[in-house]
Amino acid sequence: MSAPIQSVRGMNDILPEETPLWQRVEEAVRGVLAAYGYQEIRTPVLERTELFARSIGAVTDIVEKEMYTFTDRNGDSLSLRPEGTAGCVRACLQHGLLRGQSHRLWYQGPMFRHERPQKGRYRQFHQIGVEVFGIPGPDVDAELILMCARVWRTLGLVEDLRLEINTLGDAEARRRHRADLVAYFRAHEAELDADSRRRLETNPLRILDSKNPEMAEVIAGAPSLLDYLDAEAKAHFEGFRKRLDEAGVRYTVNPRLVRGLDYYNRTVFEWITDRLGAQGTVCAGGRYDGLVEQLGGRPTPAVGFALGLERIVALLEGERGTAAAARAPHAYLAAVGEGPERAALGLAERLRDAVPGLRLAANCGGGSFKAQLKRADRSGAAVALILGEDELAAGRITLKWLREAGRGQETLDLEAAAAALRTLVEAGSRPAG
Ligand code: HAM
């Protein structure tokens, strides 16, 4: 026998015991997005490499070293998307969505980055992202934060997350700041590590993001971008903060928050947890008013964020069992004997018609009564529906309650059985607590 083939390192299978929790998270986020009037967009996982170089930035970590890039059979350089914003802007431009209209969009799917895998950091990971086009003011920045906060409330994660915000100002302020920053770090070059020395030439802002404790002092003394903001960018940031204050959202201003993608300006933010070690950012985003134009469109204000599903699921790991139980079948239909076996699939169809929302697993592949009951138990169903020769002849069905002490079994006509199942379904769909 040859050795079984393993998955690619850093790319995970999500197994049936895990998917119920993923579904719960995805449904919660989708519910919130719908409540704010956002519309879904779906774009390919492959794009031209140039799209990412021109948007995320040619000298960012993502584009320099983390993309899965290959030349296809036509000789085109293509890359698996490392994030969703670039593809979303490309699609909007290509289909003329941005002509004088505003759009509130969301997307979901796998992203790919060749990073060093560790807890919370994978080479294929999943995001739900949001992008808003055509709204220049800070009100929509604040709406995004409120939307995130609602997601955290829905998932019971409020206590686990804190919000950090910053503003990167506009291009001109950043140019002046960059010049002073480079001059400052040049004067302190001996205190920089090799990585930061390299960044001095390419992306000096990212030096501020360094986690090297030996550089903490020199970073603390560096010129702060906040001192360079022009009046408009300042007013935007103040407008954003005021709206958060009014809505009672707690946050800290972190002037060192710069983000790893080049397209941002003005508002940036991250939701961070201390429960996941080094990979604590579960959601991040900001404004990118220049990107649409950079990619060949008319100037269009834009803002968005993406949340990392692996990290959110990890925070909710303790709820895996209850999430799975909530999605187990309500009922398992066991059929014993030749006639009942033949009739079972038809009966299952009728029950599904009669009881909206019923999750009914019908036994397939035969087996003794005992074996079928064992499968019923393992399926997690609350009740086994037993169709034997006697039941078939009488047009009835036996309900054997599997998880309620003291509630044994009862043989009912089909209408009464459907009514009992309806009660079961309704009890399960009532919001808990
Ligand atoms: P990002 O900060 O690169 O931003 O990623 C957003 C989130 O995706 C992170 O906060 C994290 O939760 C998750 N994430 C990123 N890389 C990994 C990884 N290797 N493994 C697991 N999770 C990961 C963006 O992608 C921007 N497109 C967000 C945005 C949208 N900005 C404006 N619009």
Coordinates of C-alpha atoms and ligand atoms in Angstrom, one line a residue:
M1 CA 0.0 0.0 0.0
S2 CA 1.3 3.5 -0.8
A3 CA 1.5 6.2 1.9
P4 CA -1.7 8.3 2.2
I5 CA -1.4 11.8 0.8
Q6 CA -1.5 14.6 3.4
S7 CA -3.0 18.1 3.0
V8 CA -0.7 21.0 2.2
R9 CA 1.0 22.4 5.3
G10 CA -1.0 25.3 6.8
M11 CA -4.1 24.4 4.9
N12 CA -6.7 22.8 7.1
D13 CA -9.6 20.5 6.7
I14 CA -12.7 21.6 8.6
L15 CA -14.3 18.4 9.8
P16 CA -18.0 17.6 10.3
E17 CA -17.6 17.9 14.1
E18 CA -16.2 21.4 13.5
T19 CA -18.5 22.7 10.8
P20 CA -21.5 23.4 13.0
L21 CA -19.6 26.0 14.9
W22 CA -18.3 27.6 11.7
Q23 CA -21.9 27.7 10.4
R24 CA -23.1 29.3 13.6
V25 CA -20.4 32.0 13.2
E26 CA -21.1 32.5 9.5
E27 CA -24.8 32.7 10.0
A28 CA -24.4 35.2 12.9
V29 CA -22.2 37.5 10.7
R30 CA -24.5 37.2 7.7
G31 CA -27.5 38.0 9.8
V32 CA -25.8 41.2 11.0
L33 CA -24.7 42.2 7.5
A34 CA -28.3 41.7 6.2
A35 CA -29.6 43.9 9.1
Y36 CA -27.4 46.8 7.8
G37 CA -28.4 46.4 4.2
Y38 CA -25.2 44.9 2.8
Q39 CA -25.1 42.9 -0.4
E40 CA -23.0 39.9 -1.2
I41 CA -20.4 39.8 -4.0
R42 CA -18.5 36.8 -5.1
T43 CA -15.2 37.0 -6.9
P44 CA -12.6 34.4 -8.1
V45 CA -9.9 33.1 -5.8
L46 CA -7.4 33.7 -8.6
E47 CA -6.5 37.1 -10.0
R48 CA -3.7 38.6 -12.0
T49 CA -0.7 39.0 -9.8
E50 CA -0.4 42.7 -10.9
L51 CA -3.7 43.5 -9.2
F52 CA -2.2 42.7 -5.8
A53 CA 1.1 44.4 -6.5
R54 CA -0.7 47.6 -7.5
S55 CA -3.2 47.6 -4.5
I56 CA -1.6 45.9 -1.5
G57 CA 1.8 47.3 -2.4
A58 CA 4.8 45.8 -4.1
V59 CA 7.0 46.2 -1.0
T60 CA 4.6 44.7 1.5
D61 CA 5.3 41.4 3.2
I62 CA 2.2 39.9 1.5
V63 CA 3.3 40.7 -2.0
E64 CA 7.0 40.3 -1.5
K65 CA 7.0 36.9 0.1
E66 CA 3.6 35.5 0.9
M67 CA 1.7 35.1 -2.3
Y68 CA 1.0 31.8 -4.1
T69 CA 2.0 32.9 -7.6
F70 CA 2.4 30.8 -10.7
T71 CA 2.4 31.2 -14.5
D72 CA -0.5 29.5 -16.1
R73 CA -0.6 27.8 -19.4
N74 CA -1.1 31.0 -21.3
G75 CA 2.0 32.5 -19.7
D76 CA 0.0 34.9 -17.4
S77 CA 1.2 35.5 -13.9
L78 CA -1.7 34.6 -11.6
S79 CA -1.9 34.6 -7.8
L80 CA -4.3 33.1 -5.3
R81 CA -5.9 36.0 -3.5
P82 CA -4.2 36.9 -0.2
E83 CA -7.1 39.1 0.7
G84 CA -10.5 40.2 -0.7
T85 CA -10.4 44.0 -1.1
A86 CA -8.3 44.1 -4.3
G87 CA -10.6 41.6 -6.1
C88 CA -13.7 43.4 -4.9
V89 CA -12.5 46.8 -6.3
R90 CA -11.5 45.1 -9.6
A91 CA -14.9 43.5 -9.9
C92 CA -16.7 46.8 -9.2
L93 CA -14.6 48.6 -11.8
Q94 CA -15.0 45.9 -14.4
H95 CA -18.8 45.9 -14.1
G96 CA -19.2 49.6 -13.8
L97 CA -20.7 49.4 -10.3
L98 CA -19.1 52.6 -9.0
R99 CA -20.5 55.2 -11.4
G100 CA -21.9 57.7 -9.0
Q101 CA -23.5 55.2 -6.8
S102 CA -22.6 54.0 -3.3
H103 CA -22.4 50.3 -2.5
R104 CA -22.2 48.3 0.7
L105 CA -20.8 44.9 -0.1
W106 CA -19.6 41.8 1.7
Y107 CA -17.9 38.6 0.7
Q108 CA -16.7 35.4 2.2
G109 CA -14.2 32.8 1.3
P110 CA -10.7 31.4 1.5
M111 CA -7.6 33.6 1.3
F112 CA -4.0 32.3 0.8
R113 CA -0.8 33.6 2.3
H114 CA 2.5 31.7 2.4
E115 CA 3.2 32.6 6.1
R116 CA 4.9 30.5 8.7
P117 CA 2.0 28.4 10.1
Q118 CA 1.3 28.6 13.8
K119 CA -1.7 28.8 16.0
G120 CA -4.1 31.2 14.5
R121 CA -2.0 31.7 11.3
Y122 CA -2.6 29.5 8.3
R123 CA -1.7 29.4 4.6
Q124 CA -5.3 29.0 3.7
F125 CA -7.6 30.9 6.0
H126 CA -11.1 32.3 5.7
Q127 CA -12.4 35.8 5.9
I128 CA -15.7 37.5 5.8
G129 CA -15.0 41.0 4.5
V130 CA -17.0 44.1 4.0
E131 CA -16.3 47.0 1.5
V132 CA -18.2 50.3 1.2
F133 CA -17.8 52.5 -1.9
G134 CA -18.8 56.1 -2.5
I135 CA -19.3 57.4 1.1
P136 CA -16.6 59.8 2.2
G137 CA -17.7 60.7 5.7
P138 CA -16.8 59.2 9.1
D139 CA -20.4 58.1 9.7
V140 CA -19.9 55.0 7.6
D141 CA -16.5 54.2 9.3
A142 CA -18.5 54.3 12.6
E143 CA -21.2 52.1 11.1
L144 CA -18.6 49.4 10.3
I145 CA -17.5 49.5 14.0
L146 CA -21.1 49.2 15.2
M147 CA -21.6 46.3 12.9
C148 CA -18.6 44.5 14.3
A149 CA -19.7 45.2 17.8
R150 CA -23.1 43.7 17.0
V151 CA -21.4 40.6 15.7
W152 CA -19.4 40.3 18.9
R153 CA -22.6 40.7 21.0
T154 CA -24.4 38.1 18.9
L155 CA -21.6 35.6 19.4
G156 CA -21.0 36.5 23.1
L157 CA -17.5 37.8 22.5
V158 CA -17.8 41.3 23.8
E159 CA -15.6 40.6 26.9
D160 CA -12.9 39.0 24.7
L161 CA -12.2 41.8 22.3
R162 CA -10.9 45.4 22.4
L163 CA -10.9 48.0 19.7
E164 CA -7.8 49.9 18.7
I165 CA -8.1 52.8 16.2
N166 CA -5.8 55.2 14.5
T167 CA -5.7 57.6 11.5
L168 CA -3.1 57.5 8.8
G169 CA -4.0 60.9 7.4
D170 CA -3.8 61.5 3.7
A171 CA -1.1 61.1 1.1
E172 CA 0.5 64.5 1.6
A173 CA 0.7 64.2 5.4
R174 CA 2.2 60.8 5.0
R175 CA 4.8 62.0 2.6
R176 CA 6.0 64.7 5.0
H177 CA 5.9 62.2 7.9
R178 CA 7.7 59.6 6.0
A179 CA 10.5 62.0 5.1
D180 CA 11.0 63.0 8.8
L181 CA 10.6 59.4 9.9
V182 CA 13.4 58.2 7.5
A183 CA 15.6 61.1 8.7
Y184 CA 15.0 60.1 12.3
F185 CA 15.6 56.4 11.9
R186 CA 18.8 57.2 9.8
A187 CA 20.1 59.2 12.8
H188 CA 19.4 56.1 15.0
E189 CA 20.4 53.4 12.5
A190 CA 22.7 51.7 14.9
E191 CA 19.6 50.9 17.1
L192 CA 17.6 49.2 14.3
D193 CA 17.6 45.5 13.6
A194 CA 18.3 44.2 10.1
D195 CA 14.7 43.9 9.1
S196 CA 14.0 47.5 10.1
R197 CA 17.1 48.7 8.3
R198 CA 15.8 47.1 5.2
R199 CA 12.4 48.6 5.7
L200 CA 14.0 52.0 6.0
E201 CA 14.5 52.0 2.3
T202 CA 11.2 50.4 1.3
N203 CA 8.5 50.8 3.9
P204 CA 9.6 52.9 6.9
L205 CA 6.1 53.2 8.4
R206 CA 6.2 49.4 9.1
I207 CA 9.2 49.9 11.4
L208 CA 6.7 51.4 13.9
D209 CA 5.0 48.1 13.9
S210 CA 8.1 46.1 14.9
K211 CA 7.6 43.8 17.9
N212 CA 11.4 43.8 18.7
P213 CA 11.6 44.9 22.4
E214 CA 15.1 46.2 21.9
M215 CA 13.7 48.8 19.5
A216 CA 10.8 49.9 21.7
E217 CA 12.7 53.0 22.9
V218 CA 13.8 54.3 19.5
I219 CA 10.3 53.7 18.1
A220 CA 8.7 55.5 21.0
G221 CA 10.8 58.6 20.1
A222 CA 9.9 58.6 16.4
P223 CA 7.8 61.4 14.9
S224 CA 4.1 60.6 15.2
L225 CA 1.9 60.8 12.2
L226 CA -0.8 62.4 14.3
D227 CA 1.3 65.6 14.4
Y228 CA 1.2 65.8 10.6
L229 CA -2.5 65.5 9.9
D230 CA -4.2 68.3 7.9
A231 CA -7.4 69.9 9.2
E232 CA -9.6 67.7 7.0
A233 CA -8.1 64.4 8.1
K234 CA -8.2 65.6 11.7
A235 CA -11.9 66.5 11.5
H236 CA -12.6 63.1 9.9
F237 CA -10.9 61.3 12.8
E238 CA -12.7 63.4 15.3
G239 CA -16.0 62.8 13.6
F240 CA -15.3 59.1 13.7
R241 CA -14.4 59.2 17.4
K242 CA -17.5 61.3 18.3
R243 CA -19.8 58.8 16.8
L244 CA -18.1 55.9 18.6
D245 CA -18.4 57.9 21.8
E246 CA -22.0 58.6 21.2
A247 CA -22.8 55.0 20.6
G248 CA -20.9 54.0 23.7
V249 CA -18.2 52.0 21.9
R250 CA -15.0 51.7 23.9
Y251 CA -11.7 52.0 22.1
T252 CA -8.1 53.1 22.5
V253 CA -6.2 55.3 20.0
N254 CA -3.0 53.5 19.1
P255 CA -0.8 55.8 17.1
R256 CA 1.4 52.8 16.3
L257 CA -1.3 51.0 14.4
V258 CA -0.2 51.1 10.8
R259 CA -1.6 47.9 9.1
G260 CA 0.4 45.7 6.7
L261 CA -1.3 46.8 3.4
D262 CA -0.4 50.0 1.6
Y263 CA -3.8 51.1 0.4
Y264 CA -5.0 52.6 3.7
N265 CA -5.5 56.3 4.5
R266 CA -7.2 58.0 7.4
T267 CA -9.2 55.6 9.6
V268 CA -7.7 52.2 10.5
F269 CA -8.8 49.8 13.2
E270 CA -8.2 46.4 14.7
W271 CA -10.3 44.3 17.0
I272 CA -7.8 42.3 19.2
T273 CA -8.1 39.5 21.8
D274 CA -5.5 38.5 24.4
R275 CA -6.8 34.9 24.4
L276 CA -5.1 33.6 21.2
G277 CA -1.4 34.5 21.8
A278 CA 0.5 36.3 19.2
Q279 CA -2.2 36.1 16.5
G280 CA -4.7 38.2 18.4
T281 CA -6.2 40.4 15.7
V282 CA -9.5 38.9 14.8
C283 CA -10.8 41.7 12.6
A284 CA -9.1 44.6 10.9
G285 CA -9.7 47.3 8.3
G286 CA -9.9 50.9 7.4
R287 CA -10.4 53.5 4.8
Y288 CA -8.7 53.3 1.4
D289 CA -9.9 56.4 -0.5
G290 CA -7.1 56.2 -3.1
L291 CA -7.3 52.6 -4.2
V292 CA -10.1 52.8 -6.8
E293 CA -8.3 55.5 -8.7
Q294 CA -5.0 53.6 -8.3
L295 CA -6.7 50.7 -10.0
G296 CA -7.9 52.8 -12.9
G297 CA -11.3 54.1 -11.7
R298 CA -12.5 57.6 -10.8
P299 CA -11.7 58.8 -7.3
T300 CA -14.1 56.9 -5.0
P301 CA -14.0 57.0 -1.3
A302 CA -13.9 53.5 0.2
V303 CA -13.7 51.7 3.6
G304 CA -13.9 48.2 4.8
F305 CA -12.7 45.4 7.0
A306 CA -12.3 41.7 7.1
L307 CA -12.6 39.3 10.0
G308 CA -10.6 36.1 10.3
L309 CA -13.0 33.2 10.8
E310 CA -10.4 30.7 12.2
R311 CA -9.6 33.1 15.0
I312 CA -13.2 33.7 15.9
V313 CA -14.0 30.0 15.8
A314 CA -11.0 29.5 18.1
L315 CA -12.4 31.9 20.6
L316 CA -15.7 30.0 20.6
E317 CA -14.0 26.5 20.7
G318 CA -15.7 25.7 24.0
E319 CA -19.1 25.9 22.3
R320 CA -18.3 23.3 19.6
G321 CA -20.4 20.6 21.3
T322 CA -23.5 22.7 21.7
A323 CA -23.2 24.0 18.2
A324 CA -23.0 20.4 16.9
A325 CA -26.0 19.3 19.1
A326 CA -28.0 22.2 17.7
R327 CA -27.5 20.9 14.2
A328 CA -28.0 17.2 14.8
P329 CA -31.0 15.6 13.2
H330 CA -34.2 15.8 15.2
A331 CA -35.2 12.3 14.2
Y332 CA -33.8 9.1 12.8
L333 CA -36.0 6.8 10.8
A334 CA -35.4 3.1 11.4
A335 CA -37.2 0.6 9.1
V336 CA -37.2 -3.1 10.0
G337 CA -38.3 -5.7 7.5
E338 CA -38.6 -5.8 3.7
G339 CA -41.9 -3.9 3.4
P340 CA -41.0 -1.2 5.9
E341 CA -37.6 -0.7 4.2
R342 CA -39.3 -0.2 0.9
A343 CA -41.8 2.3 2.4
A344 CA -39.3 4.2 4.5
L345 CA -38.0 6.8 2.0
G346 CA -41.5 7.7 0.9
L347 CA -42.6 8.1 4.5
A348 CA -39.5 10.3 5.3
E349 CA -40.5 12.5 2.3
R350 CA -44.0 12.9 3.7
L351 CA -42.8 13.8 7.1
R352 CA -40.4 16.4 5.7
D353 CA -43.3 17.9 3.8
A354 CA -45.5 17.9 6.8
V355 CA -43.0 19.4 9.3
P356 CA -41.1 22.5 8.0
G357 CA -37.6 22.7 9.4
L358 CA -37.5 19.0 10.3
R359 CA -34.0 17.4 10.2
L360 CA -34.7 13.8 9.5
A361 CA -32.0 11.2 8.8
A362 CA -33.5 8.1 7.2
N363 CA -31.6 4.8 7.8
C364 CA -30.1 3.5 4.6
G365 CA -28.2 0.3 4.0
G366 CA -30.4 -2.0 6.1
G367 CA -29.2 -3.5 9.3
S368 CA -30.8 -5.2 12.3
F369 CA -33.2 -3.3 14.6
K370 CA -30.4 -3.0 17.2
A371 CA -27.8 -1.7 14.7
Q372 CA -30.3 0.9 13.4
L373 CA -31.1 2.1 16.9
K374 CA -27.4 2.4 17.6
R375 CA -27.0 4.6 14.5
A376 CA -30.0 6.6 15.6
D377 CA -28.3 7.2 18.9
R378 CA -25.0 8.2 17.3
S379 CA -26.6 10.6 14.9
G380 CA -27.5 12.8 17.9
A381 CA -31.3 12.6 17.1
A382 CA -33.8 13.3 19.9
V383 CA -36.1 10.6 18.7
A384 CA -36.0 7.4 16.7
L385 CA -38.9 6.8 14.4
I386 CA -39.5 3.1 14.0
L387 CA -41.3 1.6 11.1
G388 CA -41.9 -2.2 11.5
E389 CA -44.3 -4.6 9.8
D390 CA -47.0 -3.9 12.4
E391 CA -46.7 -0.1 12.1
L392 CA -46.8 -0.4 8.3
A393 CA -49.9 -2.4 8.3
A394 CA -51.6 -0.1 10.8
G395 CA -50.4 3.2 9.1
R396 CA -48.7 4.2 12.3
I397 CA -45.2 4.8 13.5
T398 CA -43.4 4.3 16.8
L399 CA -41.5 7.2 18.4
K400 CA -38.8 6.2 20.7
W401 CA -37.4 9.2 22.6
L402 CA -33.7 8.7 23.0
R403 CA -32.7 11.5 25.3
E404 CA -35.6 12.3 27.6
A405 CA -35.6 10.2 30.8
G406 CA -39.0 8.9 31.5
R407 CA -40.3 9.5 28.0
G408 CA -40.2 6.0 26.5
Q409 CA -42.0 5.2 23.3
E410 CA -45.4 5.7 21.8
T411 CA -47.1 4.5 18.6
L412 CA -49.0 7.2 16.8
D413 CA -50.8 7.7 13.6
L414 CA -48.9 9.8 11.1
E415 CA -50.7 13.0 11.8
A416 CA -50.0 12.7 15.5
A417 CA -46.4 11.8 14.9
A418 CA -46.0 14.9 12.6
A419 CA -47.5 17.0 15.4
A420 CA -45.0 15.6 17.9
L421 CA -42.2 16.3 15.5
R422 CA -43.5 19.8 14.9
T423 CA -43.3 20.5 18.6
L424 CA -39.8 19.2 18.7
V425 CA -38.7 21.4 15.8
E426 CA -40.3 24.5 17.3
A427 CA -38.7 23.9 20.7
G428 CA -35.3 23.7 19.0
S429 CA -35.7 26.8 17.0
R430 CA -36.6 29.0 20.0
P431 CA -33.7 31.3 20.8
A432 CA -31.9 29.9 23.9
G433 CA -32.0 31.8 27.2
Ligands
HAM1 P1 -5.7 41.8 7.1 O1 -5.4 42.5 8.4 O2 -4.5 41.3 6.3 O3 -6.6 42.7 6.3 O4 -6.6 40.5 7.4 C1 -7.8 40.6 8.1 C2 -7.9 39.5 9.1 O5 -7.8 38.2 8.5 C3 -6.9 39.5 10.2 O6 -7.2 40.4 11.3 C4 -6.9 38.0 10.7 O7 -8.0 37.8 11.6 C5 -7.2 37.3 9.4 N1 -5.9 36.7 8.9 C6 -5.0 37.4 8.1 N2 -4.0 36.5 7.8 C7 -4.3 35.3 8.4 C8 -3.7 34.0 8.4 N3 -2.5 33.8 7.8 N4 -4.3 33.0 9.1 C9 -5.4 33.2 9.7 N5 -6.1 34.4 9.7 C10 -5.5 35.5 9.1 C11 -7.2 42.4 5.0 O8 -7.1 41.3 4.6 C12 -7.9 43.6 4.4 N6 -8.4 43.1 3.1 C13 -9.1 44.0 5.3 C14 -9.8 45.1 4.7 C15 -11.0 45.0 3.9 N7 -9.5 46.4 4.7 C16 -10.4 47.1 4.0 N8 -11.3 46.3 3.6

